[in-house]
Protein backbone atom coordinates (compact mmCIF):
# COMPACT_ATOMS: atom_id res chain seq x y z
CA UNK A 1 0.00 0.00 0.00
CA UNK A 2 1.15 3.49 -0.84
CA UNK A 3 0.68 7.07 0.40
CA UNK A 4 2.35 10.38 -0.49
CA UNK A 5 2.49 13.72 1.32
CA UNK A 6 3.53 16.79 -0.67
CA UNK A 7 4.09 20.43 0.21
CA UNK A 8 5.28 23.56 -1.57
CA UNK A 9 7.58 26.30 -0.35
CA UNK A 10 9.78 29.31 -1.08
CA UNK A 11 13.52 29.98 -0.68
CA UNK A 12 12.74 31.63 2.67
CA UNK A 13 10.51 28.77 3.78
CA UNK A 14 11.68 25.75 1.77
CA UNK A 15 9.45 22.78 1.13
CA UNK A 16 12.29 20.51 2.25
CA UNK A 17 11.43 21.52 5.83
CA UNK A 18 9.13 18.52 5.48
CA UNK A 19 12.22 16.38 6.09
CA UNK A 20 12.88 18.09 9.43
CA UNK A 21 9.26 17.63 10.48
CA UNK A 22 9.26 13.93 9.60
CA UNK A 23 12.77 13.32 10.96
CA UNK A 24 13.60 11.65 7.62
CA UNK A 25 16.34 13.07 5.39
CA UNK A 26 15.17 13.78 1.79
CA UNK A 27 18.41 12.40 0.32
CA UNK A 28 17.99 9.00 1.95
CA UNK A 29 15.75 6.03 1.36
CA UNK A 30 14.97 4.29 4.63
CA UNK A 31 13.26 1.04 5.64
CA UNK A 32 11.61 0.18 8.95
CA UNK A 33 10.43 -3.19 10.22
CA UNK A 34 6.83 -3.46 11.38
CA UNK A 35 4.87 -6.31 12.94
CA UNK A 36 3.40 -7.23 9.56
CA UNK A 37 6.05 -6.32 7.03
CA UNK A 38 8.39 -3.51 6.06
CA UNK A 39 7.76 0.23 5.66
CA UNK A 40 9.84 2.22 3.17
CA UNK A 41 10.21 6.02 3.29
CA UNK A 42 11.56 7.82 0.23
CA UNK A 43 11.35 11.21 -1.44
CA UNK A 44 10.36 11.18 -5.16
CA UNK A 45 11.10 14.93 -5.27
CA UNK A 46 12.81 17.35 -2.88
CA UNK A 47 13.47 20.99 -3.68
CA UNK A 48 12.83 24.34 -2.07
CA UNK A 49 9.73 24.75 -4.24
CA UNK A 50 8.19 21.29 -3.83
CA UNK A 51 8.84 18.25 -1.66
CA UNK A 52 7.07 14.88 -1.64
CA UNK A 53 7.55 12.01 0.79
CA UNK A 54 6.22 8.54 0.03
CA UNK A 55 5.38 5.76 2.48
CA UNK A 56 5.34 2.32 0.89
CA UNK A 57 4.21 -0.54 3.12
CA UNK A 58 5.01 -4.11 2.11
CA UNK A 59 2.68 -6.42 4.02
CA UNK A 60 3.69 -9.97 4.89
CA UNK A 61 0.34 -11.78 4.48
CA UNK A 62 1.64 -14.93 6.18
CA UNK A 63 2.79 -12.98 9.26
CA UNK A 64 -0.56 -11.22 9.32
CA UNK A 65 -2.40 -14.53 9.64
CA UNK A 66 0.06 -16.13 12.06
CA UNK A 67 -0.09 -13.21 14.47
CA UNK A 68 -3.74 -13.86 15.14
CA UNK A 69 -5.76 -11.82 12.68
CA UNK A 70 -8.97 -13.53 11.74
CA UNK A 71 -12.50 -14.35 12.72
CA UNK A 72 -13.28 -13.73 16.35
CA UNK A 73 -10.10 -11.76 17.05
CA UNK A 74 -11.14 -8.33 15.78
CA UNK A 75 -9.38 -8.71 12.44
CA UNK A 76 -10.57 -7.56 9.07
CA UNK A 77 -13.65 -9.44 7.89
CA UNK A 78 -12.20 -9.89 4.40
CA UNK A 79 -9.25 -11.78 5.83
CA UNK A 80 -11.56 -14.00 7.87
CA UNK A 81 -12.98 -15.27 4.58
CA UNK A 82 -9.78 -15.41 2.63
CA UNK A 83 -6.82 -15.21 4.94
CA UNK A 84 -4.08 -15.21 2.36
CA UNK A 85 -5.75 -13.68 -0.69
CA UNK A 86 -7.21 -10.26 0.12
CA UNK A 87 -6.71 -6.52 -0.28
CA UNK A 88 -4.62 -5.99 2.88
CA UNK A 89 -1.26 -5.60 1.11
CA UNK A 90 -2.64 -3.07 -1.37
CA UNK A 91 -5.39 -0.91 0.14
CA UNK A 92 -4.95 1.70 2.88
CA UNK A 93 -6.20 0.38 6.21
CA UNK A 94 -5.30 0.16 9.90
CA UNK A 95 -2.02 -1.41 8.77
CA UNK A 96 -1.06 1.83 7.06
CA UNK A 97 -2.33 3.88 10.01
CA UNK A 98 -0.12 1.93 12.42
CA UNK A 99 2.85 2.33 10.06
CA UNK A 100 2.24 6.09 9.96
CA UNK A 101 2.25 6.34 13.73
CA UNK A 102 5.37 4.21 14.02
CA UNK A 103 7.48 5.73 11.26
CA UNK A 104 6.34 9.34 11.77
CA UNK A 105 5.73 9.26 15.52
CA UNK A 106 7.62 12.48 16.32
CA UNK A 107 5.86 14.34 13.52
CA UNK A 108 2.47 13.10 14.76
CA UNK A 109 3.28 14.39 18.27
CA UNK A 110 4.34 17.74 16.82
CA UNK A 111 7.97 17.67 17.95
CA UNK A 112 11.00 18.85 15.97
CA UNK A 113 14.20 19.41 17.94
CA UNK A 114 16.20 20.71 14.97
CA UNK A 115 13.65 23.45 14.16
CA UNK A 116 11.18 23.76 17.07
CA UNK A 117 9.16 26.45 15.33
CA UNK A 118 8.15 24.24 12.38
CA UNK A 119 5.48 22.00 13.99
CA UNK A 120 3.25 24.96 14.83
CA UNK A 121 3.35 26.34 11.28
CA UNK A 122 0.49 25.52 8.93
CA UNK A 123 1.70 24.62 5.43
CA UNK A 124 0.07 23.67 2.14
CA UNK A 125 -0.33 19.89 2.09
CA UNK A 126 -1.43 17.46 -0.58
CA UNK A 127 -1.99 13.85 0.45
CA UNK A 128 -2.66 11.10 -2.08
CA UNK A 129 -3.90 7.60 -1.28
CA UNK A 130 -4.34 5.65 -4.55
CA UNK A 131 -6.41 2.82 -3.05
CA UNK A 132 -8.58 3.52 -0.03
CA UNK A 133 -11.36 1.14 1.06
CA UNK A 134 -14.40 3.29 1.83
CA UNK A 135 -17.41 1.55 3.29
CA UNK A 136 -19.89 4.35 2.68
CA UNK A 137 -18.37 5.50 -0.59
CA UNK A 138 -16.97 8.83 -1.70
CA UNK A 139 -19.76 10.71 0.08
CA UNK A 140 -18.65 9.38 3.47
CA UNK A 141 -15.04 10.26 2.68
CA UNK A 142 -16.12 13.86 2.14
CA UNK A 143 -18.24 13.88 5.33
CA UNK A 144 -15.24 12.76 7.36
CA UNK A 145 -12.50 14.96 5.91
CA UNK A 146 -14.22 18.18 4.79
CA UNK A 147 -15.21 19.35 8.32
CA UNK A 148 -11.49 19.21 9.17
CA UNK A 149 -10.61 21.77 6.49
CA UNK A 150 -9.65 19.44 3.67
CA UNK A 151 -10.58 19.86 0.04
CA UNK A 152 -11.50 16.30 -0.92
CA UNK A 153 -11.27 14.58 -4.28
CA UNK A 154 -12.51 11.01 -3.90
CA UNK A 155 -12.73 9.22 -7.23
CA UNK A 156 -14.47 5.81 -7.11
CA UNK A 157 -12.41 2.98 -8.58
CA UNK A 158 -14.26 0.84 -11.10
CA UNK A 159 -14.53 -2.89 -10.47
CA UNK A 160 -13.07 -3.42 -13.92
CA UNK A 161 -12.19 -0.60 -16.28
CA UNK A 162 -12.96 -2.82 -19.27
CA UNK A 163 -16.47 -3.53 -17.98
CA UNK A 164 -17.85 -0.20 -16.71
CA UNK A 165 -21.35 -1.70 -16.52
CA UNK A 166 -20.17 -3.69 -13.49
CA UNK A 167 -20.10 -0.46 -11.53
CA UNK A 168 -17.72 0.83 -8.91
CA UNK A 169 -15.79 -1.06 -6.26
CA UNK A 170 -15.73 -0.04 -2.61
CA UNK A 171 -12.37 1.66 -3.18
CA UNK A 172 -11.65 5.29 -3.96
CA UNK A 173 -8.59 7.15 -5.14
CA UNK A 174 -8.21 9.92 -2.61
CA UNK A 175 -6.57 13.34 -2.85
CA UNK A 176 -6.66 15.70 0.16
CA UNK A 177 -5.54 19.34 0.00
CA UNK A 178 -5.43 21.86 2.83
CA UNK A 179 -3.22 24.29 4.71
CA UNK A 180 -2.72 22.62 8.07
CA UNK A 181 -0.07 21.66 10.56
CA UNK A 182 1.53 18.36 9.59
CA UNK A 183 0.81 16.82 13.02
CA UNK A 184 -2.90 17.52 12.55
CA UNK A 185 -2.90 15.95 9.10
CA UNK A 186 -1.18 12.79 10.33
CA UNK A 187 -3.61 12.41 13.21
CA UNK A 188 -6.54 12.78 10.83
CA UNK A 189 -5.17 9.98 8.69
CA UNK A 190 -4.32 7.79 11.68
CA UNK A 191 -7.93 7.81 12.86
CA UNK A 192 -9.91 8.04 9.62
CA UNK A 193 -8.12 5.47 7.42
CA UNK A 194 -9.26 2.50 9.54
CA UNK A 195 -12.64 4.17 10.08
CA UNK A 196 -13.28 4.26 6.34
CA UNK A 197 -12.05 0.69 5.95
CA UNK A 198 -14.34 -0.21 8.89
CA UNK A 199 -11.99 -3.02 9.99
CA UNK A 200 -8.83 -3.47 12.01
CA UNK A 201 -6.06 -6.02 11.70
CA UNK A 202 -5.69 -6.42 15.47
CA UNK A 203 -7.84 -7.01 18.53
CA UNK A 204 -9.36 -3.77 19.81
CA UNK A 205 -8.70 -3.52 23.55
CA UNK A 206 -9.37 -0.82 26.14
CA UNK A 207 -6.17 1.07 25.32
CA UNK A 208 -7.68 1.92 21.92
CA UNK A 209 -9.91 4.48 23.65
CA UNK A 210 -6.84 6.39 24.85
CA UNK A 211 -5.27 6.17 21.38
CA UNK A 212 -8.42 7.57 19.79
CA UNK A 213 -8.70 10.46 22.24
CA UNK A 214 -5.03 11.36 21.88
CA UNK A 215 -5.18 11.38 18.09
CA UNK A 216 -8.57 13.11 18.11
CA UNK A 217 -7.56 15.88 20.48
CA UNK A 218 -8.65 19.26 19.18
CA UNK A 219 -10.96 18.00 16.43
CA UNK A 220 -12.88 14.83 17.25
CA UNK A 221 -15.26 16.12 19.99
CA UNK A 222 -16.75 18.73 17.64
CA UNK A 223 -16.71 16.63 14.47
CA UNK A 224 -20.28 16.20 13.14
CA UNK A 225 -19.61 12.48 12.56
CA UNK A 226 -17.85 11.83 15.88
CA UNK A 227 -20.28 9.07 16.84
CA UNK A 228 -19.68 7.11 13.63
CA UNK A 229 -15.91 7.69 13.88
CA UNK A 230 -15.81 6.49 17.47
CA UNK A 231 -17.93 3.41 16.82
CA UNK A 232 -16.00 2.28 13.75
CA UNK A 233 -12.57 3.05 15.19
CA UNK A 234 -13.40 0.85 18.17
CA UNK A 235 -14.73 -1.92 15.93
CA UNK A 236 -18.26 -1.30 17.19
CA UNK A 237 -17.41 -2.65 20.63
CA UNK A 238 -20.30 -1.15 22.58
CA UNK A 239 -18.60 -0.86 25.97
CA UNK A 240 -15.53 0.87 24.55
CA UNK A 241 -17.62 3.15 22.35
CA UNK A 242 -19.71 4.23 25.33
CA UNK A 243 -16.58 4.92 27.37
CA UNK A 244 -15.07 7.00 24.56
CA UNK A 245 -18.29 8.94 23.95
CA UNK A 246 -18.55 9.81 27.64
CA UNK A 247 -15.00 11.12 27.69
CA UNK A 248 -15.54 13.06 24.46
CA UNK A 249 -18.63 14.67 25.95
CA UNK A 250 -16.58 15.75 28.95
CA UNK A 251 -13.99 17.31 26.63
CA UNK A 252 -16.76 19.08 24.70
CA UNK A 253 -18.26 20.50 27.89
CA UNK A 254 -14.83 21.67 29.06
CA UNK A 255 -14.15 23.41 25.74
CA UNK A 256 -17.58 25.06 25.78
CA UNK A 257 -16.87 26.29 29.31
CA UNK A 258 -13.29 27.34 28.45
CA UNK A 259 -12.07 25.10 31.28
CA UNK A 260 -9.76 22.18 31.78
CA UNK A 261 -11.29 18.69 31.85
CA UNK A 262 -9.99 18.24 35.40
CA UNK A 263 -11.94 21.32 36.50
CA UNK A 264 -15.16 20.00 34.98
CA UNK A 265 -14.72 16.41 36.15
CA UNK A 266 -14.68 17.40 39.82
CA UNK A 267 -16.34 14.46 41.51
CA UNK A 268 -16.77 15.28 45.18
CA UNK A 269 -15.58 12.65 47.63
CA UNK A 270 -18.35 12.87 50.16
CA UNK A 271 -16.16 11.34 52.86
CA UNK A 272 -14.14 14.57 52.72
CA UNK A 273 -17.17 16.87 53.16
CA UNK A 274 -17.13 18.20 56.71
CA UNK A 275 -20.87 18.72 56.35
CA UNK A 276 -21.15 14.93 56.20
CA UNK A 277 -18.91 14.08 59.14
CA UNK A 278 -21.75 13.82 61.61
CA UNK A 279 -23.18 10.90 59.61
CA UNK A 280 -26.76 11.40 60.85
CA UNK A 281 -26.88 14.76 59.01
CA UNK A 282 -26.33 13.06 55.65
CA UNK A 283 -29.08 10.59 56.48
CA UNK A 284 -31.40 13.34 57.74
CA UNK A 285 -30.89 15.33 54.57
CA UNK A 286 -31.81 12.41 52.34
CA UNK A 287 -34.77 11.55 54.57
CA UNK A 288 -36.01 15.15 54.37
CA UNK A 289 -35.75 15.12 50.58
CA UNK A 290 -37.52 11.77 50.22
CA UNK A 291 -40.33 12.93 52.53
CA UNK A 292 -40.76 16.18 50.56
CA UNK A 293 -40.91 14.26 47.28
CA UNK A 294 -43.57 11.94 48.69
CA UNK A 295 -45.57 14.93 49.92
CA UNK A 296 -45.39 16.45 46.45
CA UNK A 297 -46.71 13.22 44.89
CA UNK A 298 -43.68 12.97 42.61
CA UNK A 299 -43.21 9.78 40.63
CA UNK A 300 -40.58 10.74 38.06
CA UNK A 301 -37.61 12.38 39.77
CA UNK A 302 -34.36 14.00 38.61
CA UNK A 303 -31.36 13.99 40.96
CA UNK A 304 -29.33 16.84 39.45
CA UNK A 305 -25.72 16.66 40.54
CA UNK A 306 -26.29 13.14 41.82
CA UNK A 307 -22.64 12.64 42.78
CA UNK A 308 -21.96 9.13 44.01
CA UNK A 309 -25.63 8.08 43.95
CA UNK A 310 -26.63 7.99 47.63
CA UNK A 311 -29.96 9.72 47.03
CA UNK A 312 -30.72 7.65 43.92
CA UNK A 313 -30.10 4.54 46.01
CA UNK A 314 -32.50 5.77 48.70
CA UNK A 315 -35.23 6.63 46.18
CA UNK A 316 -35.02 3.19 44.61
CA UNK A 317 -36.19 1.68 47.89
CA UNK A 318 -39.64 3.30 47.44
CA UNK A 319 -41.68 2.00 44.52
CA UNK A 320 -43.71 5.21 44.47
CA UNK A 321 -40.78 6.69 42.58
CA UNK A 322 -41.34 5.08 39.19
CA UNK A 323 -38.45 6.75 37.33
CA UNK A 324 -35.26 8.08 38.89
CA UNK A 325 -32.63 9.81 36.77
CA UNK A 326 -29.23 10.74 38.20
CA UNK A 327 -27.38 13.48 36.32
CA UNK A 328 -23.80 14.59 36.93
CA UNK A 329 -21.06 16.23 34.89
CA UNK A 330 -18.41 13.98 36.43
CA UNK A 331 -17.93 10.56 34.87
CA UNK A 332 -15.93 9.50 37.93
CA UNK A 333 -18.93 10.23 40.13
CA UNK A 334 -21.29 8.38 37.77
CA UNK A 335 -18.97 5.37 37.71
CA UNK A 336 -18.96 5.25 41.50
CA UNK A 337 -22.75 5.64 41.52
CA UNK A 338 -23.13 2.78 39.06
CA UNK A 339 -21.03 0.52 41.27
CA UNK A 340 -22.94 1.60 44.39
CA UNK A 341 -26.26 0.80 42.73
CA UNK A 342 -24.93 -2.45 41.23
CA UNK A 343 -26.59 -1.52 37.94
CA UNK A 344 -24.99 -4.39 36.04
CA UNK A 345 -26.47 -6.96 38.44
CA UNK A 346 -29.75 -5.21 39.09
CA UNK A 347 -33.00 -7.02 38.19
CA UNK A 348 -34.88 -5.98 35.09
CA UNK A 349 -37.79 -4.40 36.97
CA UNK A 350 -35.53 -2.13 39.02
CA UNK A 351 -33.30 -1.37 36.04
CA UNK A 352 -36.29 0.10 34.21
CA UNK A 353 -36.73 2.61 37.05
CA UNK A 354 -33.24 4.09 37.17
CA UNK A 355 -30.87 5.78 34.74
CA UNK A 356 -27.56 7.63 35.11
CA UNK A 357 -26.46 10.17 32.52
CA UNK A 358 -23.79 12.79 32.06
CA UNK A 359 -24.79 16.43 31.71
CA UNK A 360 -23.88 19.95 32.77
CA UNK A 361 -26.42 22.02 34.68
CA UNK A 362 -24.94 25.15 33.14
CA UNK A 363 -26.70 24.32 29.85
CA UNK A 364 -30.29 23.61 28.88
CA UNK A 365 -30.95 19.94 28.19
CA UNK A 366 -34.14 18.68 26.56
CA UNK A 367 -33.62 15.29 28.24
CA UNK A 368 -34.55 16.90 31.57
CA UNK A 369 -38.01 18.11 30.55
CA UNK A 370 -41.26 16.52 31.66
CA UNK A 371 -40.33 15.28 35.15
CA UNK A 372 -42.42 15.66 38.29
CA UNK A 373 -39.60 16.81 40.50
CA UNK A 374 -35.92 17.74 40.49
CA UNK A 375 -33.49 17.70 43.41
CA UNK A 376 -30.43 19.91 43.78
CA UNK A 377 -28.93 18.51 46.95
CA UNK A 378 -25.72 20.29 48.01
CA UNK A 379 -25.14 21.40 44.42
CA UNK A 380 -25.60 25.16 44.04
CA UNK A 381 -22.67 26.00 46.33
CA UNK A 382 -20.32 24.21 43.87
CA UNK A 383 -21.29 26.66 41.10
CA UNK A 384 -19.50 29.97 40.57
CA UNK A 385 -21.89 32.78 41.44
CA UNK A 386 -21.77 34.33 37.92
CA UNK A 387 -22.84 30.92 36.52
CA UNK A 388 -25.70 30.42 38.96
CA UNK A 389 -28.14 32.22 36.65
CA UNK A 390 -27.37 29.66 33.93
CA UNK A 391 -28.19 26.80 36.30
CA UNK A 392 -31.35 28.63 37.36
CA UNK A 393 -32.57 28.92 33.79
CA UNK A 394 -31.60 25.33 32.88
CA UNK A 395 -33.67 23.96 35.77
CA UNK A 396 -36.49 26.45 36.38
CA UNK A 397 -36.77 28.04 32.95
CA UNK A 398 -36.12 25.10 30.61
CA UNK A 399 -36.67 21.76 32.40
CA UNK A 400 -39.52 23.21 34.55
CA UNK A 401 -40.44 20.28 36.84
CA UNK A 402 -43.53 20.80 39.03
CA UNK A 403 -41.41 20.59 42.18
CA UNK A 404 -37.79 21.54 42.80
CA UNK A 405 -35.96 20.79 46.06
CA UNK A 406 -32.77 22.67 46.86
CA UNK A 407 -30.57 22.03 49.88
CA UNK A 408 -27.42 23.99 50.73
CA UNK A 409 -25.23 24.58 53.80
CA UNK A 410 -26.20 27.29 56.27
CA UNK A 411 -22.97 29.25 56.72
CA UNK A 412 -24.16 30.63 60.07
CA UNK A 413 -23.94 27.12 61.51
CA UNK A 414 -20.23 26.80 60.63
CA UNK A 415 -19.23 28.24 64.00
CA UNK A 416 -20.57 25.04 65.55
CA UNK A 417 -18.09 22.84 63.64
CA UNK A 418 -15.16 22.55 66.02
CA UNK A 419 -12.86 21.16 63.33
CA UNK A 420 -13.65 23.88 60.77
CA UNK A 421 -11.27 26.88 60.87
CA UNK A 422 -12.95 30.28 61.03
CA UNK A 423 -13.66 31.74 57.60
CA UNK A 424 -13.34 28.39 55.79
CA UNK A 425 -16.09 26.75 53.78
CA UNK A 426 -17.14 23.19 54.54
CA UNK A 427 -15.60 21.83 51.34
CA UNK A 428 -12.70 23.09 49.26
CA UNK A 429 -14.86 23.12 46.11
CA UNK A 430 -17.59 25.34 47.60
CA UNK A 431 -17.71 28.66 45.73
CA UNK A 432 -19.91 30.22 48.42
CA UNK A 433 -22.02 29.39 51.44
CA UNK A 434 -25.11 31.45 52.27
CA UNK A 435 -26.77 32.67 55.41
CA UNK A 436 -30.43 31.83 55.88
CA UNK A 437 -31.41 35.32 54.73
CA UNK A 438 -29.22 35.14 51.60
CA UNK A 439 -30.67 31.76 50.65
CA UNK A 440 -34.23 32.96 51.19
CA UNK A 441 -33.56 36.08 49.11
CA UNK A 442 -32.13 34.05 46.20
CA UNK A 443 -34.87 31.41 46.33
CA UNK A 444 -37.63 34.03 46.52
CA UNK A 445 -36.32 35.84 43.47
CA UNK A 446 -36.01 32.59 41.50
CA UNK A 447 -39.56 31.58 42.42
CA UNK A 448 -40.94 34.96 41.35
CA UNK A 449 -39.09 34.93 38.02
CA UNK A 450 -40.28 31.46 37.02
CA UNK A 451 -43.76 31.14 38.48
CA UNK A 452 -43.14 29.03 41.59
CA UNK A 453 -44.11 29.28 45.24
CA UNK A 454 -41.35 28.49 47.73
CA UNK A 455 -41.28 27.22 51.31
CA UNK A 456 -38.30 26.69 53.59
CA UNK A 457 -37.47 23.97 56.09
CA UNK A 458 -34.52 23.20 58.38
CA UNK A 459 -32.52 20.00 57.99
CA UNK A 460 -30.61 18.64 60.95
CA UNK A 461 -30.55 19.82 64.58
CA UNK A 462 -31.67 23.46 64.72
CA UNK A 463 -29.57 25.72 66.90
CA UNK A 464 -31.57 28.57 68.52
CA UNK A 465 -28.88 31.11 67.59
CA UNK A 466 -27.47 30.04 64.23
CA UNK A 467 -30.20 27.79 62.84
CA UNK A 468 -29.81 24.33 61.23
CA UNK A 469 -26.66 23.00 59.52
CA UNK A 470 -28.55 22.55 56.24
CA UNK A 471 -31.36 24.62 54.78
CA UNK A 472 -33.92 23.34 52.24
CA UNK A 473 -36.22 25.19 49.86
CA UNK A 474 -39.20 23.48 48.24
CA UNK A 475 -40.30 25.18 45.01
CA UNK A 476 -43.81 24.30 43.79
CA UNK A 477 -45.09 25.51 40.45
CA UNK A 478 -47.99 27.83 41.17
CA UNK A 479 -51.49 27.35 39.79
CA UNK A 480 -51.26 30.11 37.20
CA UNK A 481 -48.00 28.76 35.82
CA UNK A 482 -49.32 25.20 35.66
CA UNK A 483 -52.44 26.38 33.87
CA UNK A 484 -50.39 28.33 31.34
CA UNK A 485 -48.12 25.31 30.80
CA UNK A 486 -51.12 23.04 30.15
CA UNK A 487 -52.63 25.54 27.69
CA UNK A 488 -49.30 25.85 25.90
CA UNK A 489 -48.97 22.07 25.67
CA UNK A 490 -52.55 21.73 24.38
CA UNK A 491 -51.95 24.40 21.74
C-alpha cells in the first residue's frame, strides 16, 4: 500500500522543511520493520519549491495470519474469509495507520528538535492515497475529511475498467488538499483510514480508547460524525464506544466552558465533606428530601448533581418513585454511583426505574423536561456565582419540573463545627455558602421569576442562635403557571 504527502515552499521557507518535520532526510531512502512487514520512506522529489515524501508498506500476508488476525479476534472481515488472498497488502487500512504512527511518531506528536518552530506552522499539504477502502463510498469520505478543512477529491475505482457496466468497487482514489499543521494531518489519517475501511487487523482492547482520544484531540469532539468515527474506530465494541463517547462529551463540555477537563470532572468525595462528618446529618438530609418528594406526589424524579448516587439509592427503595434519573457532569462520580447501585447486576424491573447520565447544569438539556420533581442537593454552592443564573434557567426556565428541592449549607452554623477553621467553607470546592437570609432572598427571586411558590425547612438539629446545619427550599409551580403550561402544551 502506498501514500504520499507533498508540500510547496519558497527559498525563505523551503518545502524541504518537510524532512525536518518527519525526521527523515530527503536524500535517503529508509526502511523500517513493522509487525506485519516492512515500511519504506523515500522522497520522489525534494526541492525548495516542492517536496514529496512517500510511504510504501510491504505487508507480509503470512505474518498477518500467524499473528492472530482472523475471525473472532477483531481482524478484518475480508481476511476471515480469505486469509491469504485479500486486499490488505494493497489498500490503505489500519495497517497503514499503524505504520504512519510508528514511522512518523515524532511528527504526529508535533515535535521537531532541529527546528522547534516548524510543527506549529500551517503549510500547504497534498496527500494522495491511490487505493482507499471506503465503506460508505466517496460521500462518506467527504463527510469525514471536509469538516477538518480538507478539500477532498474522492474518485471511485471501477470494479473493472474494461467492464464499466459492473459499476464501482468499494475503493476510492483519494486526494486531500489543505493548509494545516503536519501533526494535525497525520492524526486525521491515523484515525480516519481504519474508520473508512471499517476493519482493524488487530484485537481492539481498552487502550484503543486512549489512542483515539489522543489522536482526536482538538478536532474529534466537535466533528459532526464523531459518533460514527468512534464506533468504527473501536470496531463497534459497545462498551468501549460508550466509554469513549462519555469522555468526548466531557472534553466538549470543558471546551464550551473554556475550562480544563480536570476542573469540569470534579467528583466530590463525600467522605471529605465536613458537612457529612456527623453521619446522621447526611441521612437526615436524604430523609427530608424523600419525605418532601412523597408529599409532592412525585413519581418521576431527577437527581441533578447526583454525585456518588446515595440519594438515587434511597429513592429506589420506594416503589412510588417510578423513574429516577441521576445526572452529573463527572464521569468518575457516575462510575462510583453505578457501582454503588450495582446496575450491572440489578434485576430488570428495578433497572427500568433508574438511569444515570452525564450532563452539565450550566446548559439547557431537553432530556430533563417533563419530570415531576428535580433535586439539587448540596449542588448550588459548587457553582460559581456568575454561573448560577445559567443553572437557574436550565432547571427552572427550561426543564420546569412541578417541584424543585434545593438544599445547601447554612454558613451561620459553621461556627458550631469545632474542626472547621474560622472563615473556611465546609468543602474546598464550595464557591460560596449562604446565610439563611441570603438563601431565602435568592430562592424568593427565582420563584418569582419562574412562576413558583417556595417554602423553607430546616434540615438537621436546629440551633436557637445560628439555625440548622442545612437549609432546604421546596419550590412548587404555582397554579397560574401550571395552567399556562397546560394551555401551551394543548396548543
